Each structure stands twice: as C-alpha cells, then as structure tokens.
Amino acid sequence: PNDDAALTARGRANMLLKKYPDAVTDFKKAIAIKPSPAATINLGIAQLQSGDKKGAITTLQSAIGNPPKASDKPALSARAQAYMDVQD
C-alpha cells in the first residue's frame, strides 16, 4: 500500500507476529510517506528486535525531542534498552 496509516498498521501487525524485518520495511515506507513520532518509535523498536541495535539507537534518538518531553518516554525506554543490548 501507499497509505502511511495502512503501512503503520501492517507494521504493528508484523511486530505482533514477530516478523521484525517486515515491520522495519513497513515503518520505513510509512515514514517516507508521512513522518510521525509513533511510526519512528515503532521503527526503532522493530530495528532493535531484528538485531539492528545501532540503527535502533539512531532512529529512536531522532524521535526524542530536545529537551525530552514526557511524551518521549517510549522512545527513551526503547533507546535505553538498545544501549544496554549494545553493551552485551
């Protein structure tokens, strides 16, 4: 599809099915059509789950405001997990 909402929904479905590479593709396409914080955070989480820890850190960092806001908590939490995983 060429609809950002449909691609984001399919990306979430792929996450639930643990099809992380497919989710990454869907979220990237959705962001290319219409960037959104939610799709960016989901992309970062999908990258982390698929093993792209450094990519996840970069993506999640881009979703965090400067200065961070309360609404950035999901991105901050996922980024912290990615940093911890990189240390292993």
mmCIF file of C-alpha atoms in Angstrom:
data_model
loop_
_atom_site.group_PDB
_atom_site.id
_atom_site.type_symbol
_atom_site.label_atom_id
_atom_site.label_comp_id
_atom_site.label_asym_id
_atom_site.label_seq_id
_atom_site.Cartn_x
_atom_site.Cartn_y
_atom_site.Cartn_z
ATOM 1 C CA PRO A 1 0.000 0.000 0.000
ATOM 2 C CA ASN A 2 0.908 3.645 -0.419
ATOM 3 C CA ASP A 3 -1.011 4.784 2.647
ATOM 4 C CA ASP A 4 1.021 5.678 5.738
ATOM 5 C CA ALA A 5 -1.733 4.591 8.155
ATOM 6 C CA ALA A 6 -2.133 1.214 6.419
ATOM 7 C CA LEU A 7 1.631 0.654 6.382
ATOM 8 C CA THR A 8 1.903 1.579 10.072
ATOM 9 C CA ALA A 9 -0.947 -0.804 10.926
ATOM 10 C CA ARG A 10 0.672 -3.589 8.912
ATOM 11 C CA GLY A 11 3.994 -2.851 10.610
ATOM 12 C CA ARG A 12 2.339 -3.230 14.015
ATOM 13 C CA ALA A 13 0.755 -6.496 12.899
ATOM 14 C CA ASN A 14 4.158 -7.746 11.733
ATOM 15 C CA MET A 15 5.589 -6.803 15.151
ATOM 16 C CA LEU A 16 2.913 -8.895 16.876
ATOM 17 C CA LEU A 17 3.765 -11.787 14.545
ATOM 18 C CA LYS A 18 7.471 -11.268 15.333
ATOM 19 C CA LYS A 19 8.178 -10.547 11.656
ATOM 20 C CA TYR A 20 10.542 -7.744 12.573
ATOM 21 C CA PRO A 21 12.307 -7.279 9.205
ATOM 22 C CA ASP A 22 8.892 -6.910 7.519
ATOM 23 C CA ALA A 23 7.847 -4.439 10.224
ATOM 24 C CA VAL A 24 11.011 -2.394 9.618
ATOM 25 C CA THR A 25 10.191 -2.212 5.906
ATOM 26 C CA ASP A 26 6.594 -1.162 6.573
ATOM 27 C CA PHE A 27 7.538 1.530 9.091
ATOM 28 C CA LYS A 28 10.240 2.942 6.796
ATOM 29 C CA LYS A 29 7.736 3.173 3.935
ATOM 30 C CA ALA A 30 5.148 4.822 6.220
ATOM 31 C CA ILE A 31 7.697 7.381 7.417
ATOM 32 C CA ALA A 32 8.733 8.148 3.835
ATOM 33 C CA ILE A 33 5.113 8.965 3.011
ATOM 34 C CA LYS A 34 4.298 10.881 6.198
ATOM 35 C CA PRO A 35 6.761 11.105 9.091
ATOM 36 C CA SER A 36 5.264 10.585 12.532
ATOM 37 C CA PRO A 37 6.706 10.102 16.007
ATOM 38 C CA ALA A 38 4.714 6.893 16.533
ATOM 39 C CA ALA A 39 5.958 5.283 13.314
ATOM 40 C CA THR A 40 9.515 6.355 14.110
ATOM 41 C CA ILE A 41 9.369 4.838 17.597
ATOM 42 C CA ASN A 42 7.868 1.640 16.201
ATOM 43 C CA LEU A 43 10.621 1.534 13.575
ATOM 44 C CA GLY A 44 13.272 1.833 16.272
ATOM 45 C CA ILE A 45 11.693 -0.958 18.313
ATOM 46 C CA ALA A 46 11.424 -3.183 15.227
ATOM 47 C CA GLN A 47 15.081 -2.490 14.404
ATOM 48 C CA LEU A 48 16.055 -3.416 17.960
ATOM 49 C CA GLN A 49 14.041 -6.639 17.823
ATOM 50 C CA SER A 50 15.566 -7.558 14.459
ATOM 51 C CA GLY A 51 19.089 -7.113 15.830
ATOM 52 C CA ASP A 52 19.967 -3.713 14.341
ATOM 53 C CA LYS A 53 20.850 -2.160 17.689
ATOM 54 C CA LYS A 54 22.865 0.763 16.363
ATOM 55 C CA GLY A 55 20.181 1.572 13.802
ATOM 56 C CA ALA A 56 17.595 1.433 16.578
ATOM 57 C CA ILE A 57 19.576 3.890 18.681
ATOM 58 C CA THR A 58 19.844 6.332 15.777
ATOM 59 C CA THR A 59 16.162 6.031 14.894
ATOM 60 C CA LEU A 60 14.975 6.373 18.487
ATOM 61 C CA GLN A 61 17.264 9.343 19.085
ATOM 62 C CA SER A 62 15.555 11.099 16.184
ATOM 63 C CA ALA A 63 12.176 10.575 17.888
ATOM 64 C CA ILE A 64 13.250 12.242 21.131
ATOM 65 C CA GLY A 65 12.689 15.961 21.499
ATOM 66 C CA ASN A 66 15.335 18.409 22.648
ATOM 67 C CA PRO A 67 14.768 18.766 25.531
ATOM 68 C CA PRO A 68 12.943 15.456 26.030
ATOM 69 C CA LYS A 69 9.264 15.648 26.949
ATOM 70 C CA ALA A 70 7.030 13.247 28.869
ATOM 71 C CA SER A 71 5.631 12.052 25.521
ATOM 72 C CA ASP A 72 9.154 10.866 24.603
ATOM 73 C CA LYS A 73 9.079 8.157 27.293
ATOM 74 C CA PRO A 74 8.519 5.215 24.873
ATOM 75 C CA ALA A 75 11.454 6.315 22.698
ATOM 76 C CA LEU A 76 13.651 6.927 25.745
ATOM 77 C CA SER A 77 12.857 3.497 27.186
ATOM 78 C CA ALA A 78 13.480 1.694 23.905
ATOM 79 C CA ARG A 79 16.710 3.640 23.332
ATOM 80 C CA ALA A 80 17.913 2.684 26.822
ATOM 81 C CA GLN A 81 17.234 -0.973 26.022
ATOM 82 C CA ALA A 82 19.151 -0.647 22.748
ATOM 83 C CA TYR A 83 22.129 0.882 24.570
ATOM 84 C CA MET A 84 22.071 -1.969 27.098
ATOM 85 C CA ASP A 85 21.920 -4.542 24.288
ATOM 86 C CA VAL A 86 24.889 -2.936 22.511
ATOM 87 C CA GLN A 87 26.918 -3.370 25.698
ATOM 88 C CA ASP A 88 26.349 -7.163 25.661
#
